[in-house]
PDB file of N, CA and C in Angstrom:
ATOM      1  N   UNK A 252      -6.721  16.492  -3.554  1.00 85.00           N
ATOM      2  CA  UNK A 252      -7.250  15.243  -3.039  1.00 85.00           C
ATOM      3  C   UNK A 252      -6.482  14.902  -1.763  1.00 85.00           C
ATOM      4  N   UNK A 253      -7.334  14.756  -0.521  1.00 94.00           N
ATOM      5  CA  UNK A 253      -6.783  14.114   0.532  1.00 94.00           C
ATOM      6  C   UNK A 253      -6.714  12.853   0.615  1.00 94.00           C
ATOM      7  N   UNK A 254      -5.876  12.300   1.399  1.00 95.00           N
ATOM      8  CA  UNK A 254      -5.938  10.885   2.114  1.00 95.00           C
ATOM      9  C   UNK A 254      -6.845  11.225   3.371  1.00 95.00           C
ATOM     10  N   UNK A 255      -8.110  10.696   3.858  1.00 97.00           N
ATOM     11  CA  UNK A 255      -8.665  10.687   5.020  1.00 97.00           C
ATOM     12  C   UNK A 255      -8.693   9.533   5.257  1.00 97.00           C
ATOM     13  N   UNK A 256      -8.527   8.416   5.016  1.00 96.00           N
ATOM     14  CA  UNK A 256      -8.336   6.907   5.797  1.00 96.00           C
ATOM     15  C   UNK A 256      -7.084   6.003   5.562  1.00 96.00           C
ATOM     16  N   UNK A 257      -6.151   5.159   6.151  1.00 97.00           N
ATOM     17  CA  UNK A 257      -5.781   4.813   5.750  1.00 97.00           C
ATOM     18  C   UNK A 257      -5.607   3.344   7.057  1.00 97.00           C
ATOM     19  N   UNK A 258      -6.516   2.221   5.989  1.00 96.00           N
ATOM     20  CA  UNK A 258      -6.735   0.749   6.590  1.00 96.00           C
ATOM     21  C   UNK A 258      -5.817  -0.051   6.507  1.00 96.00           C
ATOM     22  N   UNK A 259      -4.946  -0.566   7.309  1.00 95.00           N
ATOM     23  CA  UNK A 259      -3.739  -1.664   7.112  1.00 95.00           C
ATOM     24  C   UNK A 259      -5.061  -2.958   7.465  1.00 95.00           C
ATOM     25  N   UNK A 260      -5.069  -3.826   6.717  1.00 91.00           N
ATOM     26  CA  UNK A 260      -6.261  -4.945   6.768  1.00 91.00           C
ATOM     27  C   UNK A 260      -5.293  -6.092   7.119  1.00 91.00           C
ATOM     28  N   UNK A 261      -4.100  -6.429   6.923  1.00 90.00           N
ATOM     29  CA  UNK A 261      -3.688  -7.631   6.990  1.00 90.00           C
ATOM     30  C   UNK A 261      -2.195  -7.305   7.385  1.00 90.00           C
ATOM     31  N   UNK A 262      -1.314  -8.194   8.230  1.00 90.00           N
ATOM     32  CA  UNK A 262       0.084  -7.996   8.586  1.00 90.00           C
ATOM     33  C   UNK A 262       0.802  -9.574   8.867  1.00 90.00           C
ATOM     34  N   UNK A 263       1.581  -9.337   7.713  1.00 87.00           N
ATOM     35  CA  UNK A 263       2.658 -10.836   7.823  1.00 87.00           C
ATOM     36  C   UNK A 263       3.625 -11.056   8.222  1.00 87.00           C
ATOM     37  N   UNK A 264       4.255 -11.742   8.847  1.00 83.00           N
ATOM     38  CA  UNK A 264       5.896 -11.429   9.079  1.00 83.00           C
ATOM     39  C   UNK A 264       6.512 -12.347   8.318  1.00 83.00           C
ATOM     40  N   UNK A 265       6.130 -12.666   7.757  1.00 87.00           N
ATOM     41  CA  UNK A 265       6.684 -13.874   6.712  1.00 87.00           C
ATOM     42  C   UNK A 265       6.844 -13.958   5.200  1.00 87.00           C
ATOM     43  N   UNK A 266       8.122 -13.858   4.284  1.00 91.00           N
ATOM     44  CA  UNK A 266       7.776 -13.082   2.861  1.00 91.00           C
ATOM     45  C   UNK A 266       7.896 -12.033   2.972  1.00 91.00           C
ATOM     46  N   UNK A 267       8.342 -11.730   1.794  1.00 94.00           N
ATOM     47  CA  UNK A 267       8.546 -10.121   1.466  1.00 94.00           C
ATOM     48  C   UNK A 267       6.921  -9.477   1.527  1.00 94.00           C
ATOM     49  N   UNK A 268       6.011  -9.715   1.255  1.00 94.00           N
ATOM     50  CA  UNK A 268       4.615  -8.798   1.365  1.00 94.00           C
ATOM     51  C   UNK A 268       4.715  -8.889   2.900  1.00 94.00           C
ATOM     52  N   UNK A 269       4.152  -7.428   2.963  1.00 95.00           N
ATOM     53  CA  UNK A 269       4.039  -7.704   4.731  1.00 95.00           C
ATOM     54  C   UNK A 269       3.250  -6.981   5.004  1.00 95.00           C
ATOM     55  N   UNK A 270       1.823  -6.330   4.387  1.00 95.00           N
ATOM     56  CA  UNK A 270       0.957  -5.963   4.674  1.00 95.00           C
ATOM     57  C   UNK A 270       0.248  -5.737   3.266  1.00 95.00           C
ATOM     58  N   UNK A 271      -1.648  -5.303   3.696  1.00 96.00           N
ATOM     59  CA  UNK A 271      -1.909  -5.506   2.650  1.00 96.00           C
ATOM     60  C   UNK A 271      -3.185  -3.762   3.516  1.00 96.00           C
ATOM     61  N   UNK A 272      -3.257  -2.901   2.689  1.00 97.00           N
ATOM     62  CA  UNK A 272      -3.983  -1.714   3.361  1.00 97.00           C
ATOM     63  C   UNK A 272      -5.147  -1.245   2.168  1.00 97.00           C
ATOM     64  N   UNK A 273      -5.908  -0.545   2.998  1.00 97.00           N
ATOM     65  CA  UNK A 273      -6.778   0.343   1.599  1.00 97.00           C
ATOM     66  C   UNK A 273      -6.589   1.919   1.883  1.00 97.00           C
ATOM     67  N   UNK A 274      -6.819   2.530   1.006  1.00 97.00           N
ATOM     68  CA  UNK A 274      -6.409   4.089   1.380  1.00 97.00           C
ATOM     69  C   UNK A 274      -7.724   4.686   1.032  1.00 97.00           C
ATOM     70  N   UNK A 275      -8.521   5.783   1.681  1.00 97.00           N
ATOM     71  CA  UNK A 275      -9.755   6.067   1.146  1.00 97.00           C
ATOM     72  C   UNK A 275      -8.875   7.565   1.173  1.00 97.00           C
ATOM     73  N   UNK A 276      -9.803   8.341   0.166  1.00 96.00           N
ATOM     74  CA  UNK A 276      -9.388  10.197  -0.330  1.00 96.00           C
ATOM     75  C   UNK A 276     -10.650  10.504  -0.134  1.00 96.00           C
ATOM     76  N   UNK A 277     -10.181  11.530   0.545  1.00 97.00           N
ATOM     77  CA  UNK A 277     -11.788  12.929   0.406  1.00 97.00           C
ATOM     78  C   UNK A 277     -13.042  12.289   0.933  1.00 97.00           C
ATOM     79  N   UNK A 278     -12.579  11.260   1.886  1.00 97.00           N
ATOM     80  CA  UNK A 278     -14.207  10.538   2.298  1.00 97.00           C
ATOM     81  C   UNK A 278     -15.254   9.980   1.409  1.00 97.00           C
ATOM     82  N   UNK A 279     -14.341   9.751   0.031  1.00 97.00           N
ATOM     83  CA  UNK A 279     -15.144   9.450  -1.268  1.00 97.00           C
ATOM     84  C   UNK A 279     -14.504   8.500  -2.255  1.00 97.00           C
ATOM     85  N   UNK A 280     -13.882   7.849  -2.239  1.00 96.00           N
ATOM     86  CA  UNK A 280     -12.918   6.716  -2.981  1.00 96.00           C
ATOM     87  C   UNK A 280     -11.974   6.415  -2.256  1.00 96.00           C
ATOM     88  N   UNK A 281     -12.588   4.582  -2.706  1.00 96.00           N
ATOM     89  CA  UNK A 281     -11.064   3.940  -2.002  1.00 96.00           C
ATOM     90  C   UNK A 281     -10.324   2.894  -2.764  1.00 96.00           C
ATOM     91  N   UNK A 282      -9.429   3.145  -2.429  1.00 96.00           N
ATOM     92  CA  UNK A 282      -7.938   1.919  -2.963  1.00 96.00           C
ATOM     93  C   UNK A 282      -7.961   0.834  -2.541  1.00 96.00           C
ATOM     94  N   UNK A 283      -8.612   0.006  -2.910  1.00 96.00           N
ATOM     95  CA  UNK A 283      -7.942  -1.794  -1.824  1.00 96.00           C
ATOM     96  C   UNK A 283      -6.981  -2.233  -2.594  1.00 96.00           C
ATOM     97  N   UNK A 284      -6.464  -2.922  -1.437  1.00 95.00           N
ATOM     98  CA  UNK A 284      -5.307  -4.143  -1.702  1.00 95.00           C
ATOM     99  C   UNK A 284      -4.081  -3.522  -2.457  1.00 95.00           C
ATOM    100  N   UNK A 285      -3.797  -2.458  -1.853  1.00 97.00           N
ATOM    101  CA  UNK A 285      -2.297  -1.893  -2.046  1.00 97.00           C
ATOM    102  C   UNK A 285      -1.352  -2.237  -0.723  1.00 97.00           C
ATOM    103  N   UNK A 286       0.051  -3.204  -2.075  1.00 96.00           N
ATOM    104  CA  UNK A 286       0.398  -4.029  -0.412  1.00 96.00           C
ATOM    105  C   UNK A 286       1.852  -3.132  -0.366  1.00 96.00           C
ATOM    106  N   UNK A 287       1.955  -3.810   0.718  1.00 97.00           N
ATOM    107  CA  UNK A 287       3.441  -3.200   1.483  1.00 97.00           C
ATOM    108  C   UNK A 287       4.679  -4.357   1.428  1.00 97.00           C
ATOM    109  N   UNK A 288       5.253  -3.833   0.843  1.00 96.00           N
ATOM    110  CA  UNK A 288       6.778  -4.742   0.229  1.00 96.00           C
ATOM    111  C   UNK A 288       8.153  -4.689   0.994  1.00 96.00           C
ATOM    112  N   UNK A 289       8.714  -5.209   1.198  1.00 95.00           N
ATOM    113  CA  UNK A 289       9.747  -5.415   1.601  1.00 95.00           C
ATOM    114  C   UNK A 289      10.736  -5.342   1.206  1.00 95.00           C
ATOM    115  N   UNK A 290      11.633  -4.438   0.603  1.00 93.00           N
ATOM    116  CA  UNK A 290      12.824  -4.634  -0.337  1.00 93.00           C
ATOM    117  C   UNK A 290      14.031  -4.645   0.063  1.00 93.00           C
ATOM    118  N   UNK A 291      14.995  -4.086  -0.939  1.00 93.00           N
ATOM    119  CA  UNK A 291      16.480  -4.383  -0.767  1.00 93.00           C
ATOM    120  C   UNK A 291      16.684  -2.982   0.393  1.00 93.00           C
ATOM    121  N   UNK A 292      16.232  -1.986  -0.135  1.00 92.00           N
ATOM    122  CA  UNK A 292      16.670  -0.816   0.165  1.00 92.00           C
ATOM    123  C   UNK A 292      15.257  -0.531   1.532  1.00 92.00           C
ATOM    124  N   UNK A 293      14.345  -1.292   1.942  1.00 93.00           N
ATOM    125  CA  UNK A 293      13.391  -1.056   3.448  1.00 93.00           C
ATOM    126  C   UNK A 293      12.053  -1.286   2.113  1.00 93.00           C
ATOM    127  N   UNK A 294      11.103  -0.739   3.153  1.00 95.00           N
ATOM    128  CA  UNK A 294       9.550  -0.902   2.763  1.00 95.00           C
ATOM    129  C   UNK A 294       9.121   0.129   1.660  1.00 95.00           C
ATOM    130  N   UNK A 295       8.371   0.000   0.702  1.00 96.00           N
ATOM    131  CA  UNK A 295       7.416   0.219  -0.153  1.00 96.00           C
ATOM    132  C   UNK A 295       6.500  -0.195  -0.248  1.00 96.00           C
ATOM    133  N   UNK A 296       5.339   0.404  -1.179  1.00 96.00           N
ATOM    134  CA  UNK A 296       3.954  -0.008  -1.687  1.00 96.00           C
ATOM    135  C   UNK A 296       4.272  -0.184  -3.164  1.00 96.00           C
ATOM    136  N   UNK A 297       3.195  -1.416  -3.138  1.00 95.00           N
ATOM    137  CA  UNK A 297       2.481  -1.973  -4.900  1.00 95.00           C
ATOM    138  C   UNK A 297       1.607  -1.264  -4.789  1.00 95.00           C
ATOM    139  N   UNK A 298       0.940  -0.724  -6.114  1.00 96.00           N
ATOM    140  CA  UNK A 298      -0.555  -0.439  -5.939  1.00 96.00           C
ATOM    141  C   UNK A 298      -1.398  -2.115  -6.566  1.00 96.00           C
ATOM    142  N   UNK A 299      -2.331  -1.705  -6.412  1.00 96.00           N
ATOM    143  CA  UNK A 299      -3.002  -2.754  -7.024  1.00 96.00           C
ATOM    144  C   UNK A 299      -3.092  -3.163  -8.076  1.00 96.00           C
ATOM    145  N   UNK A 300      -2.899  -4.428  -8.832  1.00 94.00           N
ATOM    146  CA  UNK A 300      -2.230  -4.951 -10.191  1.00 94.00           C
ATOM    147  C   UNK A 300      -3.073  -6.221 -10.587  1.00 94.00           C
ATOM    148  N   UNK A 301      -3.230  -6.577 -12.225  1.00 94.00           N
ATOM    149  CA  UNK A 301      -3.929  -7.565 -12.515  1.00 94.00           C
ATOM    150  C   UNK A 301      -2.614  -8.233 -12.956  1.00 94.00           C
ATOM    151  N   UNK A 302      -2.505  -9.179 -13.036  1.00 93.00           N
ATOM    152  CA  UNK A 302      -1.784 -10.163 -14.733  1.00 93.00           C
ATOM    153  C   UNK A 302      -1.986 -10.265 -15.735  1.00 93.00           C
ATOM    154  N   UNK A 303      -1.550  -9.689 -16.811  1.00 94.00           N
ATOM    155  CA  UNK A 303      -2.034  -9.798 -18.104  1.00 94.00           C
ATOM    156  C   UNK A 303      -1.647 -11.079 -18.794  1.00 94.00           C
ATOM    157  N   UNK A 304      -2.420 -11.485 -20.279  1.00 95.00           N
ATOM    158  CA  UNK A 304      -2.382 -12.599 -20.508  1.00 95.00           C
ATOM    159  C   UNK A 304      -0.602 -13.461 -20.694  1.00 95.00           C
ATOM    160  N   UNK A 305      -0.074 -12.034 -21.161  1.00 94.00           N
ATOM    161  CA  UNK A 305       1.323 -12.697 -21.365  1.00 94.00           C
ATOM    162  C   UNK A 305       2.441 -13.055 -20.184  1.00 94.00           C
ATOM    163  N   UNK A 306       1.914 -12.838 -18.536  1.00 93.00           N
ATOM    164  CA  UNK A 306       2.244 -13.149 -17.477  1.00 93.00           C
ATOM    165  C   UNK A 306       2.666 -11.864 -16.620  1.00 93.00           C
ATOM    166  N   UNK A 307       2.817 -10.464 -17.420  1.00 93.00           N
ATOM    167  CA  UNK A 307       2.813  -9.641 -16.472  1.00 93.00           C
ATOM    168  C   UNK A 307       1.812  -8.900 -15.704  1.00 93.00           C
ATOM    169  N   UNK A 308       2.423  -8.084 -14.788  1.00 90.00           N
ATOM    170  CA  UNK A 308       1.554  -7.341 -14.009  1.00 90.00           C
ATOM    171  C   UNK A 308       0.972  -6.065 -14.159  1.00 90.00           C
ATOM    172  N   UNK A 309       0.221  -5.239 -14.385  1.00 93.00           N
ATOM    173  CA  UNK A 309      -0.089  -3.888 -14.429  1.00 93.00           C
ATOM    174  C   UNK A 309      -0.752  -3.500 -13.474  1.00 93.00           C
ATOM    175  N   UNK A 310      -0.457  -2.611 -12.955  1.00 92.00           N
ATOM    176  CA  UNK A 310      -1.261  -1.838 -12.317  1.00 92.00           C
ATOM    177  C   UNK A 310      -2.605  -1.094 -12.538  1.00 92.00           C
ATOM    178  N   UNK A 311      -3.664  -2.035 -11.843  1.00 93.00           N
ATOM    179  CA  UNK A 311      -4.769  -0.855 -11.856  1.00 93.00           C
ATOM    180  C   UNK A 311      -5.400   0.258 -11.674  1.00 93.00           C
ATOM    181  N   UNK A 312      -4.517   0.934 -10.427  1.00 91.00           N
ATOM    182  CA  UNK A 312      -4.708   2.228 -10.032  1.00 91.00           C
ATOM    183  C   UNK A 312      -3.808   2.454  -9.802  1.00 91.00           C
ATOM    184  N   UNK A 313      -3.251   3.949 -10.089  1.00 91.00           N
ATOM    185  CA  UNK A 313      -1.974   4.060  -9.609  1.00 91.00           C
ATOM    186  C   UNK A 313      -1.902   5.813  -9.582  1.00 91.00           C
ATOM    187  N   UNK A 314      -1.216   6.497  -8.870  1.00 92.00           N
ATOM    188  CA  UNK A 314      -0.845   7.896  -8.501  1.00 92.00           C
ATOM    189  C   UNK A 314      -0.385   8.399 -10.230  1.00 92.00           C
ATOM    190  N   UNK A 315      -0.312   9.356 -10.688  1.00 93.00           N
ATOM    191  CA  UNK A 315       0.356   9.791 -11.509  1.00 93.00           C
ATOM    192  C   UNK A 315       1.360  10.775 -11.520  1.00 93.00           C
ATOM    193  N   UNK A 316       1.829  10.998 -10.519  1.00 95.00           N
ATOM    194  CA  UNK A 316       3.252  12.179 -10.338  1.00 95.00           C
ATOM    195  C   UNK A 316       3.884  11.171  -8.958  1.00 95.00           C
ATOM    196  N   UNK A 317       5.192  11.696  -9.229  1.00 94.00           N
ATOM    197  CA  UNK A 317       6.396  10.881  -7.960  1.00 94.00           C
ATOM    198  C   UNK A 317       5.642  11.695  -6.833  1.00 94.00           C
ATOM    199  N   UNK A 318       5.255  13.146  -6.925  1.00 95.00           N
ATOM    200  CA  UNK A 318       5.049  13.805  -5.399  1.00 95.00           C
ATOM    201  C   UNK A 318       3.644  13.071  -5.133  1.00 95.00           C
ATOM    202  N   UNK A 319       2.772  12.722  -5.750  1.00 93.00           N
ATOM    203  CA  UNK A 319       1.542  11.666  -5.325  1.00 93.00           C
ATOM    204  C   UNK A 319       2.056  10.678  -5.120  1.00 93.00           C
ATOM    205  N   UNK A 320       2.750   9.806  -5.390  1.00 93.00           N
ATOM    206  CA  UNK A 320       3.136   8.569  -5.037  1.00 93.00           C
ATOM    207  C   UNK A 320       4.026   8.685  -3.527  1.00 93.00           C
ATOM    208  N   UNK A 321       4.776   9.483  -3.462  1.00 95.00           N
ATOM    209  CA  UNK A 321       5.645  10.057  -2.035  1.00 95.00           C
ATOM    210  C   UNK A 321       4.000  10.344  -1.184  1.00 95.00           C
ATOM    211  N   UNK A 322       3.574  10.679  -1.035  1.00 95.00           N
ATOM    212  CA  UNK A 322       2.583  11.324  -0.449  1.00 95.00           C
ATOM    213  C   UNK A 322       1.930  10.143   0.193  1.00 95.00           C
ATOM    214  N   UNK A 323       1.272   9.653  -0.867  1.00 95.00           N
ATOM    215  CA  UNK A 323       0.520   7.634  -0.567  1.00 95.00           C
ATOM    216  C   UNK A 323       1.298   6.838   0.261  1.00 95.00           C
ATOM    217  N   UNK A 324       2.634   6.738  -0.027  1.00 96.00           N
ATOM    218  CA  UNK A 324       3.199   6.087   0.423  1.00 96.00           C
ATOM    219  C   UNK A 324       3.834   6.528   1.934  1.00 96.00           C
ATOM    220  N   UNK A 325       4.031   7.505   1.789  1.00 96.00           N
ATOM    221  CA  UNK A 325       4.576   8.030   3.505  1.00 96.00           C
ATOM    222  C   UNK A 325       3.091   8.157   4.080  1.00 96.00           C
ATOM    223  N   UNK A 326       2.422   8.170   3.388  1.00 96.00           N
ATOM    224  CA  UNK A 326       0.958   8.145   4.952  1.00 96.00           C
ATOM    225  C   UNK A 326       0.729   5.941   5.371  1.00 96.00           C
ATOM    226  N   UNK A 327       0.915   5.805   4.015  1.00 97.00           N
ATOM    227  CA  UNK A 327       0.774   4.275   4.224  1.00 97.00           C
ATOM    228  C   UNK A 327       1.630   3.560   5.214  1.00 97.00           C
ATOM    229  N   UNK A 328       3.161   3.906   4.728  1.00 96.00           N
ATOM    230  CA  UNK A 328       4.036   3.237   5.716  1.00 96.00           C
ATOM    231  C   UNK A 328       4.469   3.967   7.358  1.00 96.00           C
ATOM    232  N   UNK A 329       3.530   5.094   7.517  1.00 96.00           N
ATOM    233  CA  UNK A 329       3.136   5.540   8.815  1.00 96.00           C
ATOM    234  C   UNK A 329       1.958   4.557   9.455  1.00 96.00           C
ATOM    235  N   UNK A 330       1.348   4.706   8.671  1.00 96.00           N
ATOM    236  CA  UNK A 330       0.105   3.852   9.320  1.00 96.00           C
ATOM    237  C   UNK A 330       0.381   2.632   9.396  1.00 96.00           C
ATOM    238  N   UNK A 331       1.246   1.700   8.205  1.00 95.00           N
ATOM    239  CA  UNK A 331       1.554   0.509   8.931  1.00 95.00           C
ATOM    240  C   UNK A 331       2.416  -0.044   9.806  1.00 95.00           C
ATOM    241  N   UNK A 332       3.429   1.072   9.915  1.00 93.00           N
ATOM    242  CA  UNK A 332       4.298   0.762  11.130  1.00 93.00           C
ATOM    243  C   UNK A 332       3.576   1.426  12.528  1.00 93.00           C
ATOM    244  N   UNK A 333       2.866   2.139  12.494  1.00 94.00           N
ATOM    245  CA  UNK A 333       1.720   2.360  14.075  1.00 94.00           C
ATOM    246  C   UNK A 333       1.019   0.904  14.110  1.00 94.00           C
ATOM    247  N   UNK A 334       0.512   0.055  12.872  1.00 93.00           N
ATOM    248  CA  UNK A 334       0.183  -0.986  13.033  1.00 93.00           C
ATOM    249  C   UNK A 334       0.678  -2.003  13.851  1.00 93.00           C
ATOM    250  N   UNK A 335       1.692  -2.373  13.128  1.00 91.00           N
ATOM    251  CA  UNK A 335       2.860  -3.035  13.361  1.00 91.00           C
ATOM    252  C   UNK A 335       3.267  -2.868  15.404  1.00 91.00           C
ATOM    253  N   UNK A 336       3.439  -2.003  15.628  1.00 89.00           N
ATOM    254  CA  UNK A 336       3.558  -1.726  16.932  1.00 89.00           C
ATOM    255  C   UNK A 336       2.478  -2.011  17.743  1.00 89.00           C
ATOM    256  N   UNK A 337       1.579  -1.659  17.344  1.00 85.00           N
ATOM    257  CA  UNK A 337       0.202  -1.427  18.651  1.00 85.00           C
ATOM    258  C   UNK A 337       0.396  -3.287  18.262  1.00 85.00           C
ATOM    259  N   UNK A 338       0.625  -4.023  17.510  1.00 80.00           N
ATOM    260  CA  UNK A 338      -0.191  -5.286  17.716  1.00 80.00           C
ATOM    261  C   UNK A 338       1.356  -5.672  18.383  1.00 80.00           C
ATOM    262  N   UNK A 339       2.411  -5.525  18.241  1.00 73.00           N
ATOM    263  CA  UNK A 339       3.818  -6.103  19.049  1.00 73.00           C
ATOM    264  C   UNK A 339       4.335  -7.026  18.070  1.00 73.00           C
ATOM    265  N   UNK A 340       4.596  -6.854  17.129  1.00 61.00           N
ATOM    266  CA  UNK A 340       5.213  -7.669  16.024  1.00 61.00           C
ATOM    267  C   UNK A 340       6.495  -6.778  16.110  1.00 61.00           C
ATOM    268  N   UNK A 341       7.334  -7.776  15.499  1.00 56.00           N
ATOM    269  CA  UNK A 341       8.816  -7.446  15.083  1.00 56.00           C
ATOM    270  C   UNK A 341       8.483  -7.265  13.326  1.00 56.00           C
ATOM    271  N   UNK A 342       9.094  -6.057  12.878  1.00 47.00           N
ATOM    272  CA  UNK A 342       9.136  -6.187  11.174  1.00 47.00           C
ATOM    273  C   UNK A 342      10.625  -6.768  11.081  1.00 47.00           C
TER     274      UNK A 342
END
């Protein structure tokens, strides 16, 4: 499975979320609203998550091996830091 798109839709400078992207594969499924986080240690991705009734979060879609998740995520936080630049924001 390829990544062939990858949409940064929204960019914040404010708060730890600081972007919000969709990732499309194989020109045939796509991911919305996997955001871009801000942490202790630099940037990561959430995938997309509901709340369950007892107040946590799960994830609705999500990679199933670390080398898929490395993969998602280094095309994501490429694409949102080309974002990030072409518009002239400071992260």
């Amino acid at each position: 499975m390829q990544i062939t798109d990858v949409r940064v839709r929204k960019i914040t400078s404010e708060g730890k979320m600081k972007g919000i992207v969709s990732v499309t594969f194989d020109n045939e499924f796509v991911v919305h609203d996997i955001k871009v986080i801000e942490g202790q240690n630099g940037l990561f991705i959430a995938m997309p998550s509901r709340k369950t009734p007892n107040g946590e979060f799960k994830d609705i879609a999500h990679p199933i091996s670390m080398e898929s998740r490395g993969k998602i995520q280094s095309e994501i936080l490429n694409a949102y830091e080309k974002a990030v630049s072409e518009q002239g924001l400071e992260e």
